[in-house]
mmCIF file of C-alpha atoms in Angstrom:
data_model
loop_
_atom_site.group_PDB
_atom_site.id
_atom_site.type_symbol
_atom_site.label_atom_id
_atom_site.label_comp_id
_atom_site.label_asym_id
_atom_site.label_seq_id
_atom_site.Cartn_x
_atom_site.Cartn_y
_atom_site.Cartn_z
ATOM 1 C CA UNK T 1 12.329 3.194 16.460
ATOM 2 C CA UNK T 2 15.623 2.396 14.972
ATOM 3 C CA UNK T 3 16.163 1.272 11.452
ATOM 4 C CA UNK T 4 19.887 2.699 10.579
ATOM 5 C CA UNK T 5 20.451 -0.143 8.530
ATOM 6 C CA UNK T 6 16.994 -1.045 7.253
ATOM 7 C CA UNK T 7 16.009 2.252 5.930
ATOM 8 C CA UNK T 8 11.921 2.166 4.921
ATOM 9 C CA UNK T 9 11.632 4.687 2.509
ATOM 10 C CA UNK T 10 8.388 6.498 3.748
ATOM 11 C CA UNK T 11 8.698 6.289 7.425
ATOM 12 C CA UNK T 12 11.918 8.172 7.043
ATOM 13 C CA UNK T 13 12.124 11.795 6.713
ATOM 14 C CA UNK T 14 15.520 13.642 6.337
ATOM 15 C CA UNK T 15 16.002 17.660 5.809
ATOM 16 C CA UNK T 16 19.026 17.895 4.261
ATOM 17 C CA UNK T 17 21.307 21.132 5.555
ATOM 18 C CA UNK T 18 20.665 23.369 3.273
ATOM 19 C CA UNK T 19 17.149 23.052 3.845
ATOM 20 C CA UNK T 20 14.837 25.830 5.214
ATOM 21 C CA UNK T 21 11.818 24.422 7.194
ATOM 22 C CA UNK T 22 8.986 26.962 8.700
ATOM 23 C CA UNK T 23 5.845 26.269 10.047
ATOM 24 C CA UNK T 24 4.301 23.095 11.625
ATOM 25 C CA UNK T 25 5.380 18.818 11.208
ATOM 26 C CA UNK T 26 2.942 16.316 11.946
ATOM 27 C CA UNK T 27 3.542 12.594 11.967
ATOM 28 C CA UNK T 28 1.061 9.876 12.638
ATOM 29 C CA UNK T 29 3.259 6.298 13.305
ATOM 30 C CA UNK T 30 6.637 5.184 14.056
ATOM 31 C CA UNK T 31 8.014 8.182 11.409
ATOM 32 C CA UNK T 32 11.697 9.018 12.017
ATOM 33 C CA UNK T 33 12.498 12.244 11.191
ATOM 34 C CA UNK T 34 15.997 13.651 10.977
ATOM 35 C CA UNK T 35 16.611 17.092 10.499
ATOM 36 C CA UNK T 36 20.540 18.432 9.426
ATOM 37 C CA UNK T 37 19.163 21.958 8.003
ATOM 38 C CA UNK T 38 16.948 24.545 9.631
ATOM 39 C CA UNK T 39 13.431 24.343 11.172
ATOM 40 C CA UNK T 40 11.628 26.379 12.849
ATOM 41 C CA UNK T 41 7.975 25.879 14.400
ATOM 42 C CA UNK T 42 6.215 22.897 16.080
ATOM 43 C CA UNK T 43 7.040 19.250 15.438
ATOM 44 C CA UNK T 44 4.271 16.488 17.007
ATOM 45 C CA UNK T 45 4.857 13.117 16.133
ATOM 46 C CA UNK T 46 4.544 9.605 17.387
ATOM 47 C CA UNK T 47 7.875 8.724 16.215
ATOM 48 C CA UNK T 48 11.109 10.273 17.070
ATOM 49 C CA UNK T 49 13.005 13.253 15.991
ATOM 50 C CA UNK T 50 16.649 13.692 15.319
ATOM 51 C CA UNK T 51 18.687 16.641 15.208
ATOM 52 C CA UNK T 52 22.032 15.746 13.276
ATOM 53 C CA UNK T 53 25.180 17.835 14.064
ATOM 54 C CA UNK T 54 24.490 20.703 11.341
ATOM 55 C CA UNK T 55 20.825 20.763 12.549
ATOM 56 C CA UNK T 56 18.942 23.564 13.578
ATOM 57 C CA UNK T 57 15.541 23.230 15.608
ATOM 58 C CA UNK T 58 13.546 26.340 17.382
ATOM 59 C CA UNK T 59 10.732 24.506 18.065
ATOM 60 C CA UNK T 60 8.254 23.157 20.494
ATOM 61 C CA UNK T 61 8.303 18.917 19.719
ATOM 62 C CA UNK T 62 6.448 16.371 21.311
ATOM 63 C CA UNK T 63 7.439 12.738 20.181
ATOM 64 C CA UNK T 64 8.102 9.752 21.173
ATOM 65 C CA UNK T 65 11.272 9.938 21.102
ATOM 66 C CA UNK T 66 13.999 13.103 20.294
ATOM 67 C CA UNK T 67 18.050 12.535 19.637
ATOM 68 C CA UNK T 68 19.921 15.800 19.580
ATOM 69 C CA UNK T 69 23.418 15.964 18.054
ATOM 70 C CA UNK T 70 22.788 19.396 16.970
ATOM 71 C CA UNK T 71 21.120 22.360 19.133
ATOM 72 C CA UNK T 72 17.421 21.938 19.504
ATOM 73 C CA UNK T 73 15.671 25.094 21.133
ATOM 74 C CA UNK T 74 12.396 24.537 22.934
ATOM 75 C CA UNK T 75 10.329 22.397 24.974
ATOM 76 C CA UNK T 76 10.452 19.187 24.588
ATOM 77 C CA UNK T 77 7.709 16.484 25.601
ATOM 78 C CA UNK T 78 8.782 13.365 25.129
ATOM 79 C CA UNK T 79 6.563 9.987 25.585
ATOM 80 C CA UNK T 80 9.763 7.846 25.368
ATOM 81 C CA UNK T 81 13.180 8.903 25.684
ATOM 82 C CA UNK T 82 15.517 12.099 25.508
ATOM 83 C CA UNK T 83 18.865 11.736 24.334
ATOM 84 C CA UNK T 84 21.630 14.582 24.085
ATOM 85 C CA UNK T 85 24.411 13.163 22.485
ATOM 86 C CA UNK T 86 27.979 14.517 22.730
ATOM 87 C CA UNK T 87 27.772 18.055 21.091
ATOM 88 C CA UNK T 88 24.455 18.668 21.373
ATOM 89 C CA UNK T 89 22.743 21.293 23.126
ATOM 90 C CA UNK T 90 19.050 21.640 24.305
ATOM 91 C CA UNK T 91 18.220 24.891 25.030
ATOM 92 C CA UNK T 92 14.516 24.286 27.024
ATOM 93 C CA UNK T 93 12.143 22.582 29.187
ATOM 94 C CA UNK T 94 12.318 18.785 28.967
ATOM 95 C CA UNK T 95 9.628 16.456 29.961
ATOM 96 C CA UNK T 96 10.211 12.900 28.993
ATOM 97 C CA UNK T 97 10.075 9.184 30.492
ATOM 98 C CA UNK T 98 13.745 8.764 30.204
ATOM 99 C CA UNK T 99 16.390 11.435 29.311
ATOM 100 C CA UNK T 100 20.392 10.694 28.822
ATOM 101 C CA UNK T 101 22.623 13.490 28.558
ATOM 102 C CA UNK T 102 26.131 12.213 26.792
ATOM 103 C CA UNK T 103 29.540 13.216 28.200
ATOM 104 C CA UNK T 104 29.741 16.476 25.980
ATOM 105 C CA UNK T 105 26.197 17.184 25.729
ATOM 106 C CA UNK T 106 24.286 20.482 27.321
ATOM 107 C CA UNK T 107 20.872 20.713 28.458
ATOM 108 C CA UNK T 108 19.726 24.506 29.639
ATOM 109 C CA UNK T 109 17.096 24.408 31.084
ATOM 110 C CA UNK T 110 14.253 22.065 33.004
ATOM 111 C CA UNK T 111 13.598 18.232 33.371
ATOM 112 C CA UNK T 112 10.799 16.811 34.569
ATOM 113 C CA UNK T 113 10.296 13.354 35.309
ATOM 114 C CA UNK T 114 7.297 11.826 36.895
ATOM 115 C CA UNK T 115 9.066 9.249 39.603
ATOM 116 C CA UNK T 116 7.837 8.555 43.044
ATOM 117 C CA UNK T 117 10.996 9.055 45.408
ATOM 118 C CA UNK T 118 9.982 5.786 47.389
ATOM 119 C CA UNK T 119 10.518 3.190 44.667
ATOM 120 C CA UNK T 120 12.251 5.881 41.827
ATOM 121 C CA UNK T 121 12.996 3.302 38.775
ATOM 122 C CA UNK T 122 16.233 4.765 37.364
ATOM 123 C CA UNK T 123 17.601 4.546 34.201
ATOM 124 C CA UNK T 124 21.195 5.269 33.660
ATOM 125 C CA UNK Y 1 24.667 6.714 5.969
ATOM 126 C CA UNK Y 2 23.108 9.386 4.922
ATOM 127 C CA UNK Y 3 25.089 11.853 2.556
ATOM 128 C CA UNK Y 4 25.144 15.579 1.820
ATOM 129 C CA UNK Y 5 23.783 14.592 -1.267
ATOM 130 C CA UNK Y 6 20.940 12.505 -0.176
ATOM 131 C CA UNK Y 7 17.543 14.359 -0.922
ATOM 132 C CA UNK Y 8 15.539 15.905 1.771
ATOM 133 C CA UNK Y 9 12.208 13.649 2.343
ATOM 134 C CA UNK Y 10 9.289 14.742 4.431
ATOM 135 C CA UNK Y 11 8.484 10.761 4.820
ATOM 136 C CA UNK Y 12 4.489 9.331 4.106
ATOM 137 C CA UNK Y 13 2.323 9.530 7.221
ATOM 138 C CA UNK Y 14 4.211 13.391 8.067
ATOM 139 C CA UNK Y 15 1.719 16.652 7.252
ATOM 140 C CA UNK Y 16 3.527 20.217 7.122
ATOM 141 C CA UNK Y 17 1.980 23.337 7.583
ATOM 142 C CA UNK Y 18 4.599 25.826 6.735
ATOM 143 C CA UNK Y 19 7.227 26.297 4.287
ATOM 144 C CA UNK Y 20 10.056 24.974 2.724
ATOM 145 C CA UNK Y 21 13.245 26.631 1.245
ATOM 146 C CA UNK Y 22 16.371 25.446 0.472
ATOM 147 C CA UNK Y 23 19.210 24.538 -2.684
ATOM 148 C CA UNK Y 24 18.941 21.110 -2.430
ATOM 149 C CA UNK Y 25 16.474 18.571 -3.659
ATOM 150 C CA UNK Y 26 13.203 17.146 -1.865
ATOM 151 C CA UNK Y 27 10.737 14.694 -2.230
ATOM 152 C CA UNK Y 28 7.650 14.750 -0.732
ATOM 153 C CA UNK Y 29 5.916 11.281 0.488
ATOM 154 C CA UNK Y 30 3.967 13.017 2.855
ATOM 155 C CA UNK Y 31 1.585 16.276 2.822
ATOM 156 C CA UNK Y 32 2.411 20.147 2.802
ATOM 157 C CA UNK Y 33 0.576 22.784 2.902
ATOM 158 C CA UNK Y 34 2.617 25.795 2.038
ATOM 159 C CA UNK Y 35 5.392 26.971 -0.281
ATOM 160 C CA UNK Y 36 7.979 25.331 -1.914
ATOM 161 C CA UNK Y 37 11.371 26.799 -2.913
ATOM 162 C CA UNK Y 38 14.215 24.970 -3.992
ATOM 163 C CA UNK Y 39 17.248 25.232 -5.732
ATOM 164 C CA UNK Y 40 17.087 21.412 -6.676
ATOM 165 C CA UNK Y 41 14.464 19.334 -7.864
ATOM 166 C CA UNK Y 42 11.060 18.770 -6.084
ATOM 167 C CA UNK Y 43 9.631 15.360 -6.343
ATOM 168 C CA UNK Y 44 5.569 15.168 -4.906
ATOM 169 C CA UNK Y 45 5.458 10.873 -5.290
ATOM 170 C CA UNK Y 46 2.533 8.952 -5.449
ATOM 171 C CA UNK Y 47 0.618 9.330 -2.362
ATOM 172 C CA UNK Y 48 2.223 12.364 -1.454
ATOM 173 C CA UNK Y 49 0.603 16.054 -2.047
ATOM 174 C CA UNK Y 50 1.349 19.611 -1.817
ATOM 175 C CA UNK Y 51 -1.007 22.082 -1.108
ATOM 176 C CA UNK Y 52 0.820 25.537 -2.067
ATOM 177 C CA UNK Y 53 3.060 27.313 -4.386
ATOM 178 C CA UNK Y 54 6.457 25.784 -5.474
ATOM 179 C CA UNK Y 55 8.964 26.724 -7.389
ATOM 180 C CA UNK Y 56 12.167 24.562 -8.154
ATOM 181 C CA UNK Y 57 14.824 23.825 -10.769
ATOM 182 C CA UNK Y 58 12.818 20.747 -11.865
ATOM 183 C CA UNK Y 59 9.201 19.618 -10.769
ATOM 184 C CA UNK Y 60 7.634 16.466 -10.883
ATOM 185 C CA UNK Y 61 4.053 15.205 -10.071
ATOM 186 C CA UNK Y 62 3.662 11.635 -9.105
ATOM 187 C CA UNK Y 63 1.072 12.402 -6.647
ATOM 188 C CA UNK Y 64 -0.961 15.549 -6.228
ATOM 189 C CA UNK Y 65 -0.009 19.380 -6.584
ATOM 190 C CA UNK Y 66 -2.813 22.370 -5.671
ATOM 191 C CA UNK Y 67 -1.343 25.075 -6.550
ATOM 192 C CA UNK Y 68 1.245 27.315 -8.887
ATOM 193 C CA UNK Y 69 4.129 25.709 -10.223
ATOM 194 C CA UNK Y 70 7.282 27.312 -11.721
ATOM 195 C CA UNK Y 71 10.748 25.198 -12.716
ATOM 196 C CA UNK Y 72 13.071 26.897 -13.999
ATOM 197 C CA UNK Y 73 14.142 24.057 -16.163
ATOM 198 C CA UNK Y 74 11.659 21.584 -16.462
ATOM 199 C CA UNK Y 75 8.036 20.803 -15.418
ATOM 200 C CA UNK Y 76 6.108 17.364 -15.589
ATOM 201 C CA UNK Y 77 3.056 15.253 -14.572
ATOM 202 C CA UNK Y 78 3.941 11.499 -14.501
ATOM 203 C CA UNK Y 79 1.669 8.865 -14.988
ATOM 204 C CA UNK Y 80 -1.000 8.931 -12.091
ATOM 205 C CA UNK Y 81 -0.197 12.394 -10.967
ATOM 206 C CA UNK Y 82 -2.544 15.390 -10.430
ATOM 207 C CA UNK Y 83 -2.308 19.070 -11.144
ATOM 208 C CA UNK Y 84 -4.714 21.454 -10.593
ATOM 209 C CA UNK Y 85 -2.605 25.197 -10.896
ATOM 210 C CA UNK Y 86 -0.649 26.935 -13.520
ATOM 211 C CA UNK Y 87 2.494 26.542 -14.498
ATOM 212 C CA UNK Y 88 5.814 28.638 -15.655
ATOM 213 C CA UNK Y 89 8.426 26.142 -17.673
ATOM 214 C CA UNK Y 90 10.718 26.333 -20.175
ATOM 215 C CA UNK Y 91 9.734 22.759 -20.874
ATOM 216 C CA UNK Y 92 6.578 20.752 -19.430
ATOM 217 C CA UNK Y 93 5.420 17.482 -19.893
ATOM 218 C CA UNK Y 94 2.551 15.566 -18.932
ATOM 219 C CA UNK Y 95 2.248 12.191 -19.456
ATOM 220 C CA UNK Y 96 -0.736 9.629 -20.593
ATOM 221 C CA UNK Y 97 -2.806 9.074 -17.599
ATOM 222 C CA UNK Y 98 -1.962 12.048 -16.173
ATOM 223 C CA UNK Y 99 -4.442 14.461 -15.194
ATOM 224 C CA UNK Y 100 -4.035 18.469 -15.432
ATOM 225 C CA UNK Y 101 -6.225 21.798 -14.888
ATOM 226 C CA UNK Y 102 -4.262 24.990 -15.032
ATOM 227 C CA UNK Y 103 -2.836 27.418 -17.760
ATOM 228 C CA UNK Y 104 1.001 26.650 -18.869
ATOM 229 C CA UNK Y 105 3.355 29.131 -19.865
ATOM 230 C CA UNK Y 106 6.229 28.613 -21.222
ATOM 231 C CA UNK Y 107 8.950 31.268 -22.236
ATOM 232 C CA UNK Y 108 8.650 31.871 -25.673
ATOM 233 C CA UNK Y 109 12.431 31.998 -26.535
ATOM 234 C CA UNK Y 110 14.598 28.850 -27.204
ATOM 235 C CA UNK Y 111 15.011 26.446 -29.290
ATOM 236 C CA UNK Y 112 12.434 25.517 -31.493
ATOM 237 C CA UNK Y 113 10.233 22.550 -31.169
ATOM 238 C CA UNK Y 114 7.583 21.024 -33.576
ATOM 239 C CA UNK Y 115 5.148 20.383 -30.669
ATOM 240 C CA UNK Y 116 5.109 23.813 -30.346
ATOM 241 C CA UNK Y 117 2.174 26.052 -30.214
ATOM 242 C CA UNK Y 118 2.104 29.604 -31.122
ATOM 243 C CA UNK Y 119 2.560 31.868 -27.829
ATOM 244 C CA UNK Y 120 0.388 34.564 -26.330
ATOM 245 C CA UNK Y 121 -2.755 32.012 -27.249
ATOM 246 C CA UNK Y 122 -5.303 31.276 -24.956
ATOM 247 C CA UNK Y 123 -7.620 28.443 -25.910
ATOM 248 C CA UNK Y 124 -9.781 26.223 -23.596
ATOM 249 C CA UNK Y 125 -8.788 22.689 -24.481
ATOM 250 C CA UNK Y 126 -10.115 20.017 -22.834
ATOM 251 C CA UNK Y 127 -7.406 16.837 -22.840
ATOM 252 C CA UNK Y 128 -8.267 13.750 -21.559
ATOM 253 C CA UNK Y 129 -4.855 12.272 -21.201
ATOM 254 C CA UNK Y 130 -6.174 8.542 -20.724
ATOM 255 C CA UNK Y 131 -7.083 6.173 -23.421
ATOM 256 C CA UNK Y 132 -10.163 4.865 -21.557
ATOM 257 C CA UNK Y 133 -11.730 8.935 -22.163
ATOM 258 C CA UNK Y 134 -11.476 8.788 -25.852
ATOM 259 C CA UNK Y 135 -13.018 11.337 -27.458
ATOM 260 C CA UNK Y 136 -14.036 12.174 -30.845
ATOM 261 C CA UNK Y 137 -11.101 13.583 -32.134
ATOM 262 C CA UNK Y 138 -7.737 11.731 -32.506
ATOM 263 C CA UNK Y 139 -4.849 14.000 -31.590
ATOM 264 C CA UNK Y 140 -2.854 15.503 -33.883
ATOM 265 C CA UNK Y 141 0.561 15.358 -33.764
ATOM 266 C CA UNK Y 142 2.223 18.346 -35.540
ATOM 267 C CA UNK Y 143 5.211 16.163 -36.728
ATOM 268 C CA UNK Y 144 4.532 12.039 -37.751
ATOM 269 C CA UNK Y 145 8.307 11.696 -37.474
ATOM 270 C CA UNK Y 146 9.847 9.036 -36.055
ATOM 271 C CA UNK Y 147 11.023 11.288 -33.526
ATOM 272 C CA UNK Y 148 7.289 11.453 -32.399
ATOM 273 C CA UNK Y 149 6.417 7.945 -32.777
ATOM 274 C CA UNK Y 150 6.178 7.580 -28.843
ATOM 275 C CA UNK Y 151 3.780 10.302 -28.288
ATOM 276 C CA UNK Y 152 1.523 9.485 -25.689
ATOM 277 C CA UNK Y 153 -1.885 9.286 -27.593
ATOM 278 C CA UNK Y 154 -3.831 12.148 -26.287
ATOM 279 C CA UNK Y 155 -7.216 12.061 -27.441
ATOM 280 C CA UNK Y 156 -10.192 13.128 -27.074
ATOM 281 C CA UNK Y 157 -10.149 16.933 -26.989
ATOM 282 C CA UNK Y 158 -12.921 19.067 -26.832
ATOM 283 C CA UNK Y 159 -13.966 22.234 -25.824
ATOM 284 C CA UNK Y 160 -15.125 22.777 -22.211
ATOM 285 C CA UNK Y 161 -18.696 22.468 -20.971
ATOM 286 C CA UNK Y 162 -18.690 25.678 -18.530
ATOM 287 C CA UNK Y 163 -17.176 28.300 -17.642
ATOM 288 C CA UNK Y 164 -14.995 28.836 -20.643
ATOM 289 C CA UNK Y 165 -16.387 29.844 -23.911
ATOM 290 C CA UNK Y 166 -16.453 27.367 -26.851
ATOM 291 C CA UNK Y 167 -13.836 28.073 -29.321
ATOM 292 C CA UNK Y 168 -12.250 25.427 -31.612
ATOM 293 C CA UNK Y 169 -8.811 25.097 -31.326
ATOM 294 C CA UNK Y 170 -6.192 22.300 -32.431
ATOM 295 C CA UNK Y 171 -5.559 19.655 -29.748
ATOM 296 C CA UNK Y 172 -2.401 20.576 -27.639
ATOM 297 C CA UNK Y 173 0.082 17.924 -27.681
ATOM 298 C CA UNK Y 174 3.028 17.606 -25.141
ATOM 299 C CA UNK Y 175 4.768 15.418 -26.199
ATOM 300 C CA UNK Y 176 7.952 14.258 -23.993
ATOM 301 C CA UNK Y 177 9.591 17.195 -24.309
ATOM 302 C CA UNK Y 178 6.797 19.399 -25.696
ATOM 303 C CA UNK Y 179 6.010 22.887 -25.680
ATOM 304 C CA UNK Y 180 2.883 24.669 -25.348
ATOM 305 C CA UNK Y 181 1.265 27.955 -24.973
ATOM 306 C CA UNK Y 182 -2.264 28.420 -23.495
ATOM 307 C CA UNK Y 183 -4.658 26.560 -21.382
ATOM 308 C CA UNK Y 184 -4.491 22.745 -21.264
ATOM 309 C CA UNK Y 185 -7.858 21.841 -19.107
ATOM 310 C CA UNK Y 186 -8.602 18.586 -17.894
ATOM 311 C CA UNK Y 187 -11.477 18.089 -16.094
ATOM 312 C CA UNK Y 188 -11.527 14.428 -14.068
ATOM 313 C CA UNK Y 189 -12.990 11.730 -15.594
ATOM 314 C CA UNK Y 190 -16.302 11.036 -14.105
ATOM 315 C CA UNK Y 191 -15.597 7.485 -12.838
ATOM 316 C CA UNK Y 192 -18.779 5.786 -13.475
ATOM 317 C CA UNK Y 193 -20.966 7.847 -11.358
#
């Protein structure tokens, strides 16, 4: 889901960077949450998760889709796609349909991709 | 874009179990279930609820709050909102159609308004904040100023049918920037059933 110029108040969920967050997120629909302050705990939603470049996740997330900027620490499953943008860092095991790691983005850690080797479909 | 001054939303459709802390504001579309601490303001809108202690500069219920409140500056059910917990303001307001079950303290310092009710009293006080629950008693507003003439007509006050015992008491009115002391009880408004 993208929507940076049609923001739906409602779907969109933003802790700001002096925010705190503890404990455990749940979305049900195409939510975007974007998180520029602290959280720590478990994130499942069917929408997609950003971490801005002052956020802080420690946290397992499954989404549809997650967009790191920041540092996100934890596993990550991911029914869509897996971006780490230049800057960001994922510290953890990744498991998504697509993942894109930016020229300046880090990933430690593990990726798993279902693919057969015969007829791989990449995505660049 | 969003700016460093842009409130902190957990968006509708989003449940946390956990807590929140921070200096800056939040509004909450969604559901929590934990505590609240902010510097800034909390906003719970319509549709959204917390489930938890919360304590913030300023508080407002548009939706539903379970739970203790304290603001350090102000405190106030909107229209359509539901509290069921006490609360600890210098200055709380609930509005007509708002609905309310906890005690209310205020501090008893500051400046002095007519609204106000002596401290350290506890009276059960039913209010029904909604002119379709009007009672048998027309509120009584302490001041028929014109600086009152857009209190919210709270009728209807009577002492509570359990729990509490029955003790006669003058209606508590909040006006918009109103001050009690002691127990404003409002039990919901059996909707024809």
């Amino acid at each position: 889901m993208n929507a940076e110029n049609s923001p739906r108040p409602g779907r969109h969920g933003y802790i700001g960077p002096s925010l705190r967050v503890r404990g455990r997120l749940r979305g049900t629909g195409p939510v975007h949450v974007r998180v520029d302050g602290k959280f720590e705990g478990d994130v499942t939603m069917e929408g997609e998760l950003s971490v801005g470049e002052s956020g802080v996740v420690v946290a397992t997330v499954e989404a549809a889709r997650v967009e790191v900027v920041g540092q996100l620490r934890g596993n990550v499953l991911a029914t869509d796609e897996v971006a780490v943008r230049d800057g960001g860092l994922l510290e953890g095991d990744v498991r998504a349909a697509r993942i894109a790691i930016d020229d300046g983005g880090a990933l430690v850690g593990r990726i798993e991709m279902d693919f057969d080797v015969d007829d791989a479909r990449r995505t660049s | 874009m969003i700016g460093a001054s842009a409130p902190s939303v957990l968006p509708a459709g989003v449940s946390l179990v956990g807590d929140v802390s921070g200096e800056e504001d939040l509004v909450v579309l969604g559901n929590i279930e934990g505590e609240v601490q902010l510097g800034g303001q909390l906003l719970v809108e319509t549709g959204g609820s917390v489930r938890g202690n919360v304590r913030a500069r300023v508080v407002t219920i548009r939706g539903t709050l379970v739970g203790d409140a304290t603001a350090t500056e102000s405190f106030r059910v909107e229209e359509g909102g539901s509290m069921v917990g006490d609360v600890h303001a210098p200055r709380v307001r609930v509005a007509r159609g708002a609905r309310f079950r906890g005690h209310v303290h205020m501090p008893t310092e500051g400046e002095g308004t007519e609204a106000r009710v002596r401290p350290g009293v506890s009276w059960p006080t039913r209010i029904e904040a909604s002119e379709a629950a009007a009672g048998p008693f027309e509120a009584v507003t302490t001041s028929p100023g014109s600086a009152f003439s857009s209190i919210p007509t709270l009728r209807g006050w009577a002492a509570p049918t359990d729990e509490a015992p029955i003790r006669r008491a003058p209606p508590i009115v909040v006006p918009r920037i109103g001050r009690a002391c002691g127990r404003l009880r409002q039990d919901r408004v059996a909707s024809g059933g």
